Coordinates of C-alpha atoms and ligand atoms in Angstrom, one line a residue:
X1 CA -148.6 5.2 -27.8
X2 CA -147.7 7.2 -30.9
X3 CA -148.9 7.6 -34.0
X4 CA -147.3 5.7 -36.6
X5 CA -144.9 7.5 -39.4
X6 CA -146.7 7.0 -42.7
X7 CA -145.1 9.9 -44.7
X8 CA -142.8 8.0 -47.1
X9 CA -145.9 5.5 -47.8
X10 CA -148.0 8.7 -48.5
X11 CA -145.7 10.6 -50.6
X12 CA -145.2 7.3 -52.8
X13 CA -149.2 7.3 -52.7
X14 CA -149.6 10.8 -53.8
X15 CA -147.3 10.5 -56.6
X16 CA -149.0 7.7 -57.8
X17 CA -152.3 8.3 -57.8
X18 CA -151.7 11.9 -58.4
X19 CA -152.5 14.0 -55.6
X20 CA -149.2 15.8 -55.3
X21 CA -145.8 15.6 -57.8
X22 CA -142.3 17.3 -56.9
X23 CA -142.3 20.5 -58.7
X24 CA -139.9 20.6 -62.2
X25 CA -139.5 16.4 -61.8
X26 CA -138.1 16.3 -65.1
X27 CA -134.8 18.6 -64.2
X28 CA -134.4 16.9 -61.0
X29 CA -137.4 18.7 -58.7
X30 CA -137.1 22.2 -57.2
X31 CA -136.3 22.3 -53.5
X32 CA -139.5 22.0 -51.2
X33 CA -141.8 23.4 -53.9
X34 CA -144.6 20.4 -54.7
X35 CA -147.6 20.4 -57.6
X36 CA -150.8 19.7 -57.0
X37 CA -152.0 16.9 -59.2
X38 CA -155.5 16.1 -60.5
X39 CA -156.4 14.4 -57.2
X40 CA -154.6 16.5 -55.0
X41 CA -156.0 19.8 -56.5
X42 CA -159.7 18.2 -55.5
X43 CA -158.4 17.8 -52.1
X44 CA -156.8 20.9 -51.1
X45 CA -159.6 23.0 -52.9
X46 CA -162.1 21.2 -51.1
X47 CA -160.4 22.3 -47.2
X48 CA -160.1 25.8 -49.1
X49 CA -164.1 25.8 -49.8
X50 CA -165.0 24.3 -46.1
X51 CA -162.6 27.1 -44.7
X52 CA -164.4 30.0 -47.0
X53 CA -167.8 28.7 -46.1
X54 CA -167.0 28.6 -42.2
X55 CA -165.5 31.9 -42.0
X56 CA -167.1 33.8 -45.3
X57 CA -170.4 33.0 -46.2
X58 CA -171.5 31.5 -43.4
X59 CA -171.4 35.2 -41.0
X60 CA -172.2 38.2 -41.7
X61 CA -169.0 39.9 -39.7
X62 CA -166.2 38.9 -42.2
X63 CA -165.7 39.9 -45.5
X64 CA -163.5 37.9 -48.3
X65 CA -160.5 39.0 -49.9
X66 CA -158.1 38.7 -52.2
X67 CA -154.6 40.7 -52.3
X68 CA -152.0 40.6 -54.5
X69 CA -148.9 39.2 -53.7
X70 CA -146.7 41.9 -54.8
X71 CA -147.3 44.8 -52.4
X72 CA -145.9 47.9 -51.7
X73 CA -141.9 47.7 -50.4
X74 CA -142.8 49.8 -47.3
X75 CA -145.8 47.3 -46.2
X76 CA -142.8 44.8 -45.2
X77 CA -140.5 47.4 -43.5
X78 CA -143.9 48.4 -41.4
X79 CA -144.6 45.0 -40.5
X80 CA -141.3 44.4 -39.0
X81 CA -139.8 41.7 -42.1
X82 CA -137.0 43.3 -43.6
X83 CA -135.6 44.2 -40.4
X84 CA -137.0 40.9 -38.3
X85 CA -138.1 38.1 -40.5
X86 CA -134.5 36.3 -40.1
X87 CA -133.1 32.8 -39.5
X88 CA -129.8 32.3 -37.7
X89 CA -127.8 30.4 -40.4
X90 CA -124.9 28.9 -40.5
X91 CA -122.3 27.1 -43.3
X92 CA -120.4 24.2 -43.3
X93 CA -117.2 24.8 -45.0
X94 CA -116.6 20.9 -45.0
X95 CA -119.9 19.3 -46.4
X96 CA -121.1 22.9 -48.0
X97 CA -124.4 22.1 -45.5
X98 CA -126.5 25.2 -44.5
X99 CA -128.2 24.8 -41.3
X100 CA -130.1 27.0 -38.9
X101 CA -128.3 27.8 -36.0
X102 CA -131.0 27.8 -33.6
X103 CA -132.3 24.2 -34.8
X104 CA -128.6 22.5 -34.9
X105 CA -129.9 19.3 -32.9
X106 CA -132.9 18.8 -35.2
X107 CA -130.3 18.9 -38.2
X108 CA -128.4 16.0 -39.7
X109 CA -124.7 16.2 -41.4
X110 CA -124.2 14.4 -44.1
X111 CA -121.1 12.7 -43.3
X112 CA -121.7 9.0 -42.1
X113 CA -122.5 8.1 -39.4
X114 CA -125.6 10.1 -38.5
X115 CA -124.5 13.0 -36.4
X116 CA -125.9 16.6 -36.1
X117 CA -123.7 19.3 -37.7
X118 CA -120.7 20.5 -36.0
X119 CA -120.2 17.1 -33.9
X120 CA -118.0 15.5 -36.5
X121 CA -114.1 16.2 -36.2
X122 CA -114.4 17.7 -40.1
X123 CA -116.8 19.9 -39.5
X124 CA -116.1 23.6 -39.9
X125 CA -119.2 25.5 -39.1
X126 CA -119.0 29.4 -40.0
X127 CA -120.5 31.8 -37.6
X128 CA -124.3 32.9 -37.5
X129 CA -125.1 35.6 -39.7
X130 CA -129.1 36.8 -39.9
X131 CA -130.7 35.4 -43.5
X132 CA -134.0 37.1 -44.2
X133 CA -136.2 34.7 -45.6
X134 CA -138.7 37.0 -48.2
X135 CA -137.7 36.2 -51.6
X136 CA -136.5 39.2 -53.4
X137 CA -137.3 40.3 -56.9
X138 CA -137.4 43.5 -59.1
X139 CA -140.3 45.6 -60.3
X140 CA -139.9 47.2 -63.7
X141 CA -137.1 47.1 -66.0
X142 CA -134.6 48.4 -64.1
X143 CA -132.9 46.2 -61.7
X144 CA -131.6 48.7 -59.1
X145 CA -132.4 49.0 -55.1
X146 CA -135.4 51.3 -55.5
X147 CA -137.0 48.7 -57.8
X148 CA -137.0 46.0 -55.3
X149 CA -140.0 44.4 -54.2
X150 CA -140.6 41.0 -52.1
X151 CA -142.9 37.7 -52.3
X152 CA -145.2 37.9 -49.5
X153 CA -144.5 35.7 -46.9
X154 CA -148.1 36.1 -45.0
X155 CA -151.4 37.0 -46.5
X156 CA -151.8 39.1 -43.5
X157 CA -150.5 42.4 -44.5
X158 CA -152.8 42.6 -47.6
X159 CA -155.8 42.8 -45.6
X160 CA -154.1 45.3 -43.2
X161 CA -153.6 47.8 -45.8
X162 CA -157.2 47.3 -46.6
X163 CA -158.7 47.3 -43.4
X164 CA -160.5 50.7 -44.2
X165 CA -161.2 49.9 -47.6
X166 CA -163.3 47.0 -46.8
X167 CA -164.8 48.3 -43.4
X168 CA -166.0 51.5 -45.2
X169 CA -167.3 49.7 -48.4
X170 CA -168.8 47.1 -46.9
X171 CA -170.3 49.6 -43.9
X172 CA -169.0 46.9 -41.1
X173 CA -168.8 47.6 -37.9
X174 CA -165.7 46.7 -35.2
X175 CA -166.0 43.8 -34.3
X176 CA -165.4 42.4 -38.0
X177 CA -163.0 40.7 -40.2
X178 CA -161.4 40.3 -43.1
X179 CA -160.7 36.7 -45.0
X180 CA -158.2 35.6 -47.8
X181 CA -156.6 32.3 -48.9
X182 CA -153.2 33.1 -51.0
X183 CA -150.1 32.0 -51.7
X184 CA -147.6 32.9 -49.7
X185 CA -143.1 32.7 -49.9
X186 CA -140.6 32.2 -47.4
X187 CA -136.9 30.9 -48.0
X188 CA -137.1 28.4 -45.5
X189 CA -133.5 27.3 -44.1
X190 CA -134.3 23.6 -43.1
X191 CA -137.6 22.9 -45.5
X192 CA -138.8 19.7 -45.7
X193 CA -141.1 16.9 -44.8
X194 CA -143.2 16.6 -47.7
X195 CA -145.5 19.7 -48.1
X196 CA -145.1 20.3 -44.6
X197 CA -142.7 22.7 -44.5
X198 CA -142.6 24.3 -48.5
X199 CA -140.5 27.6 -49.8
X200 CA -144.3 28.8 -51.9
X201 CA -147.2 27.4 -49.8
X202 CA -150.9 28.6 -49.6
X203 CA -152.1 30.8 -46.0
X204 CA -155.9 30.9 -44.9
X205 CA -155.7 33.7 -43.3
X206 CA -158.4 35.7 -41.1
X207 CA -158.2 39.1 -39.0
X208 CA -160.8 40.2 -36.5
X209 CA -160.9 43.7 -35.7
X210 CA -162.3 44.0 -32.2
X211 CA -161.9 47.3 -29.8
X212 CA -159.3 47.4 -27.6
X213 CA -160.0 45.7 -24.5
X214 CA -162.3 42.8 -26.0
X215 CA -159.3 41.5 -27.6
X216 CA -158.8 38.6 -25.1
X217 CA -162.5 37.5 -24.8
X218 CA -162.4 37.7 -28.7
X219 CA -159.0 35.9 -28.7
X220 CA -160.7 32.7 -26.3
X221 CA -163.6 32.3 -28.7
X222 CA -161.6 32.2 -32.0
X223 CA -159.0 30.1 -30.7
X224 CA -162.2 27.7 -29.6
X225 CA -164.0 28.3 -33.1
X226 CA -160.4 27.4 -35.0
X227 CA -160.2 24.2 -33.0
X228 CA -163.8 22.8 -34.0
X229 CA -163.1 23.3 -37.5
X230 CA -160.0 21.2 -37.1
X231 CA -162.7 18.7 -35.3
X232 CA -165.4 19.3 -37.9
X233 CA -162.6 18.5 -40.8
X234 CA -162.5 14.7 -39.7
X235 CA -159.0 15.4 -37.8
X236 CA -158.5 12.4 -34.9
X237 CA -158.8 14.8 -31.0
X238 CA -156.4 12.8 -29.6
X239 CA -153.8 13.9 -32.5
X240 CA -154.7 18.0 -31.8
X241 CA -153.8 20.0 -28.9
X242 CA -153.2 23.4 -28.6
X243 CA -149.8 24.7 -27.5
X244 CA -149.0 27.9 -25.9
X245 CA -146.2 30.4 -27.2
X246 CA -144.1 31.3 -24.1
X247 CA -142.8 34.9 -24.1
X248 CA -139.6 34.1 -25.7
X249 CA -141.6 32.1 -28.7
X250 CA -143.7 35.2 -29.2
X251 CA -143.4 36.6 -32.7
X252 CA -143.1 40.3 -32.8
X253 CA -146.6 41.3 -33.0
X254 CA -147.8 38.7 -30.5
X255 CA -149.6 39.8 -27.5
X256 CA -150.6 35.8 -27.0
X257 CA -150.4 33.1 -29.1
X258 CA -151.7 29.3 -29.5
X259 CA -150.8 27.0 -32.0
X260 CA -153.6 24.4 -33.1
X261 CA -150.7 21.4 -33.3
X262 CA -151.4 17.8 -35.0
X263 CA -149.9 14.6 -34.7
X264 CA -147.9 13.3 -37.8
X265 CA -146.9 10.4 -36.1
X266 CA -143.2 9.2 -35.9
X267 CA -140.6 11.6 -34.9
X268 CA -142.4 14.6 -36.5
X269 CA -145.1 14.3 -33.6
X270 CA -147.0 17.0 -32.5
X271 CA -146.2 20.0 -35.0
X272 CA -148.2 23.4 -35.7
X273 CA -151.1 23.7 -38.6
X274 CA -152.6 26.7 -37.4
X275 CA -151.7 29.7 -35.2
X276 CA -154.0 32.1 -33.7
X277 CA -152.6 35.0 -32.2
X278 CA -153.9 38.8 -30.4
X279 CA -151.7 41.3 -32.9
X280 CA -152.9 44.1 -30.5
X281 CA -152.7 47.5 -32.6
X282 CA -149.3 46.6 -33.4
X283 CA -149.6 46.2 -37.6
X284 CA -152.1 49.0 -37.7
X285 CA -150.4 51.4 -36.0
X286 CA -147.2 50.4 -38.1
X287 CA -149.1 50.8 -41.4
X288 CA -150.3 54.4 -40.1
X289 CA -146.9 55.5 -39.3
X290 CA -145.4 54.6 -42.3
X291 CA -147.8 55.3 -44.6
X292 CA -149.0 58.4 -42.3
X293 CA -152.3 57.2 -43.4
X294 CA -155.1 57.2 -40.0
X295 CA -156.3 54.0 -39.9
X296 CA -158.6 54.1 -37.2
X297 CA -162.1 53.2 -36.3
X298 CA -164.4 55.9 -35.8
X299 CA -167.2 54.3 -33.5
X300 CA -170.5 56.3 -33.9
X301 CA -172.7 54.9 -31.0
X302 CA -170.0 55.8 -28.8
X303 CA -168.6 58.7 -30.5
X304 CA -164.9 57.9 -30.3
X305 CA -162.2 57.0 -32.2
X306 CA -159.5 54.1 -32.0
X307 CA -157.0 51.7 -33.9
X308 CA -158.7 48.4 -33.7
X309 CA -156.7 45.1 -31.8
X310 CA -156.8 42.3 -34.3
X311 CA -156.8 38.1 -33.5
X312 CA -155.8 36.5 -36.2
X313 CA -156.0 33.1 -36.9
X314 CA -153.5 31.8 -39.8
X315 CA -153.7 28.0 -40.9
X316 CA -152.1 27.1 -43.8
X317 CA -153.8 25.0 -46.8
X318 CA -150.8 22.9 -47.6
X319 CA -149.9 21.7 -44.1
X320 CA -153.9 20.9 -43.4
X321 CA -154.0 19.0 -46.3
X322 CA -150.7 17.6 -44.8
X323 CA -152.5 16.3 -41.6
X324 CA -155.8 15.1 -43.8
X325 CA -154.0 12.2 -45.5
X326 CA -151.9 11.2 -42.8
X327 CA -155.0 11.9 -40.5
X328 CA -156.9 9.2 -42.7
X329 CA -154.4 7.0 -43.9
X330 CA -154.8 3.5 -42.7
X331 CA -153.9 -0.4 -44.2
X332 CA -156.2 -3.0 -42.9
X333 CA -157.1 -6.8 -43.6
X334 CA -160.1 -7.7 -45.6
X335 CA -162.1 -10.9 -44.6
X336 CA -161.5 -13.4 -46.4
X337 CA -158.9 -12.1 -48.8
X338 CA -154.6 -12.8 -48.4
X339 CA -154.1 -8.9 -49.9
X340 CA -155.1 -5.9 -47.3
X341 CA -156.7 -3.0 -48.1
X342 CA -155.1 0.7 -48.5
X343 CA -157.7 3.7 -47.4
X344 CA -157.7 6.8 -47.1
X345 CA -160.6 7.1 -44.6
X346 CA -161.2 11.3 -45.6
X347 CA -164.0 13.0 -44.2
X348 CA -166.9 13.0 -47.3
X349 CA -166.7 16.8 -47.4
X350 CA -162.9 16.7 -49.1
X351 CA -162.6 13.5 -50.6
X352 CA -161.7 14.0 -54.4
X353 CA -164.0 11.8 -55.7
X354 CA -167.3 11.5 -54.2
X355 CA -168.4 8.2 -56.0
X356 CA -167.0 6.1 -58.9
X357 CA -168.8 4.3 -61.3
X358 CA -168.6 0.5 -62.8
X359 CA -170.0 -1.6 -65.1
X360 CA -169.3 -5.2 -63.5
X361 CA -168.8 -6.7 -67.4
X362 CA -168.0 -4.1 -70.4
X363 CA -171.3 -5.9 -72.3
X364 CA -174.8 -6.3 -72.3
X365 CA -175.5 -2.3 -72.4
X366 CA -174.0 -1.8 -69.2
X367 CA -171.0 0.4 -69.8
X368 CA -173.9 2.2 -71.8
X369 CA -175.9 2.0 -68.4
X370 CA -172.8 3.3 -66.3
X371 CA -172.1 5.8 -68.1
X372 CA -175.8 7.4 -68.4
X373 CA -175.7 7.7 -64.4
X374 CA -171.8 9.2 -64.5
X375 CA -173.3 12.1 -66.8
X376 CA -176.5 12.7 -64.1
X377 CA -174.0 12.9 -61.5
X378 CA -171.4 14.5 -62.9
X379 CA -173.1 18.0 -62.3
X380 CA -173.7 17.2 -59.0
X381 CA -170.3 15.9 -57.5
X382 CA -166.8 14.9 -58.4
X383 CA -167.4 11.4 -60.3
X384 CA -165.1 9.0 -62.0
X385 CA -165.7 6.2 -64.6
X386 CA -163.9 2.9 -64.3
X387 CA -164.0 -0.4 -66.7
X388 CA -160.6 -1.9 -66.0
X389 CA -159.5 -4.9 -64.3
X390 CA -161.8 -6.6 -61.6
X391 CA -164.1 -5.3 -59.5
X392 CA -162.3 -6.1 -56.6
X393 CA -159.2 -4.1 -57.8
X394 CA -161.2 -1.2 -59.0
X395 CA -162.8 -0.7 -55.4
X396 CA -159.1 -1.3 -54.1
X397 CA -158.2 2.0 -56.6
X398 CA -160.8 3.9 -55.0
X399 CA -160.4 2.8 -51.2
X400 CA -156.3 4.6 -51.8
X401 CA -157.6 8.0 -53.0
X402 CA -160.6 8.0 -50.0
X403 CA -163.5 7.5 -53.0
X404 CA -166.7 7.2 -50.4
X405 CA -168.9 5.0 -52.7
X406 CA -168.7 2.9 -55.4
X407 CA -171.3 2.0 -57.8
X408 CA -171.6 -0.8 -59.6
X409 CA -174.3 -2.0 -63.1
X410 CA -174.3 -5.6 -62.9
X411 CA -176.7 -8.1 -64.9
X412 CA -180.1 -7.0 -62.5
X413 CA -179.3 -3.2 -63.2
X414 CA -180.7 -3.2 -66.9
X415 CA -183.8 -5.5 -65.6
X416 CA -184.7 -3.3 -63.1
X417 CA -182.6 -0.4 -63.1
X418 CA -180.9 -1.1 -60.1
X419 CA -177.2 -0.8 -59.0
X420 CA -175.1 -1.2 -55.7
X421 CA -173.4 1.0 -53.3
X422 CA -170.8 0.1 -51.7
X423 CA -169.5 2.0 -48.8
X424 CA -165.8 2.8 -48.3
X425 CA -165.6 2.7 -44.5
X426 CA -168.3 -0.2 -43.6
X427 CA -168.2 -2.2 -47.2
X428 CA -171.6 -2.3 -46.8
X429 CA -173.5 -3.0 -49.9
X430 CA -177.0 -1.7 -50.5
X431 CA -179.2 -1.6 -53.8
X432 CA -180.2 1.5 -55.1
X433 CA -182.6 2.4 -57.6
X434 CA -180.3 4.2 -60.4
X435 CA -183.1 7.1 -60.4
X436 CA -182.8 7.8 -56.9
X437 CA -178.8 7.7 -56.7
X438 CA -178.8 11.7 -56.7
X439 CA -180.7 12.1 -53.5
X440 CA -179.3 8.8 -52.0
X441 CA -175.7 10.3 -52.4
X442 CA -176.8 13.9 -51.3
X443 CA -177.9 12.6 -48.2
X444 CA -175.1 10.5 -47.5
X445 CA -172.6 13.3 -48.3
X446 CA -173.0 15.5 -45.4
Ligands
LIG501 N1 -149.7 35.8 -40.4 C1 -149.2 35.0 -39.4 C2 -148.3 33.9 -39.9 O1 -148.0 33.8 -41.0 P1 -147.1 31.7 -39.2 O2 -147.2 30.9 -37.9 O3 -145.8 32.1 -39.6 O4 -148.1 33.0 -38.9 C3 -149.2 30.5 -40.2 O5 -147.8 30.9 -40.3 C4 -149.4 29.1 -40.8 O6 -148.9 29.1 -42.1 C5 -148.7 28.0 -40.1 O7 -149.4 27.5 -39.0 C6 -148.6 27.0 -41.2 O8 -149.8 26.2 -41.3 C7 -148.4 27.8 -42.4 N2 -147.0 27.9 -42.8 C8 -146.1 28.7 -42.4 N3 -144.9 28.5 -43.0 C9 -145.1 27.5 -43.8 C10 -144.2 26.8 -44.7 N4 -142.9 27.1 -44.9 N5 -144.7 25.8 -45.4 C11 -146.0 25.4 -45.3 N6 -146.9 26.1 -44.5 C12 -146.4 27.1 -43.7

């Protein structure tokens, strides 16, 4: 059976409880661009810290990171994107509709009823012309051709260019990588479904430098390591598979590719987060012969010399965070009450808010009590404070942003300086002593 398609009830969530807003609301929104509100900027850094810890600081063979996003004009004619980073695109005369040409069956005119463009007697499609989808802009004052430079639209070539920088500074040794998280810009065509698809989104991006001929053993084992993280995130395994790029689906630099893929539910289905993909020598050996700059590995044990094969695996922040919510999204009846229950069942490791703090009655010194134990926490995890309304419609508040416990002062707390936790997920309730919450919530928050 399918998944069921929860994305209009999540982007009505996130909007209201602030995870994620349409970018420039107030003059009508700018097209597939989205902001990350208060909540949303907890989750997404949250994936972004799990992903730096598993592939930074947890091993010693990759490095961290961080290009700029302006580079260099040639970088994108070595790496094949001003000649090869196009779209088939075509115009509608009739309804003014762009559409790619290549994806005319996934497409929908907008004259009624629901057809795809092209099948209406009106339509009037133009013929395919290549649209390159890097965003252009000048460097400088001058606004001529020299000055023009683009918006990245990978990460990838920033650690390319630096592949000798970092291997000599850092003394690694092939195999090794490199790691950055950045924003990245692509003029999509058809962009859309939420933050799947966005025109500015953010890349985790990784490349292993291995020596030729490792490259597919190398290539299994991140492609196996990639998938457990997915695992390890809280995603469902019966919503990921991996799919495998056919020759003609093979990007420029591919030797072999797999996508991680997730389901999204509804007619979105299975759809790619991540990709992982043997680049061979290809960007390498571009960068050297454009820059004439060797950028080869010289191998001491063995005494010889090569360009290194790279895997890369590229998963992007945006669409993980994507597949979180709709990953942990789920309405279900509470016992004994008419009104169900909104969660947002996230793994502990990214939910915003790691616990949230009531006083049952705003008297008898228990806001005082409440808020005493929100400061001790505070500098320990992401805490919020909450007085208003009942308690059964604060712990509904939390359940919708994923909020793992919630702690309540009641009329026994300032006796004996006790409180209860409530669990998200099981609704268990257990009594804590208020000294011990620290330790009780580290443990709990693995
Ligand atoms: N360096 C290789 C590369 O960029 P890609 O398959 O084009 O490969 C990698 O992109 C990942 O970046 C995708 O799996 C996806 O998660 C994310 N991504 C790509 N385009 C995106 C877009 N327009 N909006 C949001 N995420 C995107």
């Amino acid at each position: 059976m399918s998944n069921p398609d929860v994305m209009d009830k999540l982007v009505s969530l996130c909007k209201r409880r602030g995870f994620i807003f349409q970018s420039s609301e107030i003059y009508g929104g700018t097209g597939s661009v989205w902001d990350y509100g208060p909540l949303g900027v907890e989750l997404k850094k949250n994936i972004k810290d799990r992903w730096w810890h598993a592939m930074v600081r947890s091993r010693d063979d990759i490095e961290g990171l961080d290009a700029a996003i302006l580079m260099h004009p040639r970088t994108w004619e070595a790496s094949g994107h001003v000649a090869g980073f196009v779209d088939p695109l075509v115009d509608c005369k009739t309804c003014k509709g762009r559409f790619r040409a290549d994806k005319l069956e996934d497409a929908r005119c907008p004259q009624k009823p629901s057809k795809q463009p092209g099948q209406h007697d009106a339509c009037a499609l133009t013929e395919a012309r290549q649209f390159n989808l890097m965003f252009k802009t000048h460097m400088g004052a001058l606004e001529e051709s020299a000055s023009i430079v683009y918006l990245r639209p990978e990460t990838a070539q920033g650690i390319f260019v630096n592949f000798l920088n970092v291997q000599q500074s850092m003394r690694q040794k092939v195999p090794f990588g490199i790691a950055q998280i950045g924003k990245a810009f692509r003029n999509e065509i058809t962009p859309g479904n939420f933050i799947f698809r966005t025109r500015e989104f953010e890349q985790m991006e990784m490349q292993f430098f291995v020596e030729p001929g490792t490259d597919m053993a190398w290539f299994e084992q991140w492609k196996a390591m990639r998938m457990q993280w997915h695992l390890d995130l809280g995603l469902s395994k019966d919503r990921l598979q991996f799919h495998q790029h056919s020759a003609g689906e093979l990007a420029h630099y591919a030797r072999a590719a797999f996508d991680v893929t997730f389901d999204f539910g509804g007619t979105l289905g299975f759809q790619e987060i991540e990709g992982v993909h043997n680049r061979g020598d290809f960007d390498l050996t571009q960068h050297q012969q454009y820059s004439s700059k060797k950028l080869e590995y010289f191998d001491q044990v063995n005494n010889k010399r090569y360009v290194p094969y790279v895997i890369e695996t590229s998963v992007g922040a945006d669409r993980v965070t994507l597949a979180a919510l709709v990953n942990a999204y789920r309405e279900e009846a509470v016992e004994g009450e008419t009104e169900g229950r909104v969660v947002l069942g996230l793994h502990h490791a990214i939910a915003p808010i790691k616990a949230a703090i009531f006083p049952l009655t705003k008297k008898d010194g228990q806001p005082e009590m409440a808020h005493a134990i929100l400061s001790d926490l505070r500098n320990s995890f992401t805490v919020d404070y909450d007085e208003t309304g009942s308690i059964g419609k604060r712990y509904r508040r939390q359940d919708e942003v994923g909020t793992p416990y919630c702690i309540t002062v009641d009329g026994q707390s300032t006796v004996d300086q006790t409180v209860t936790v409530r669990d998200r997920d099981t609704l268990a309730q257990e009594r804590v002593a208020a000294g011990s919450l620290k330790a009780y919530l580290a443990a709990k928050l693995v």
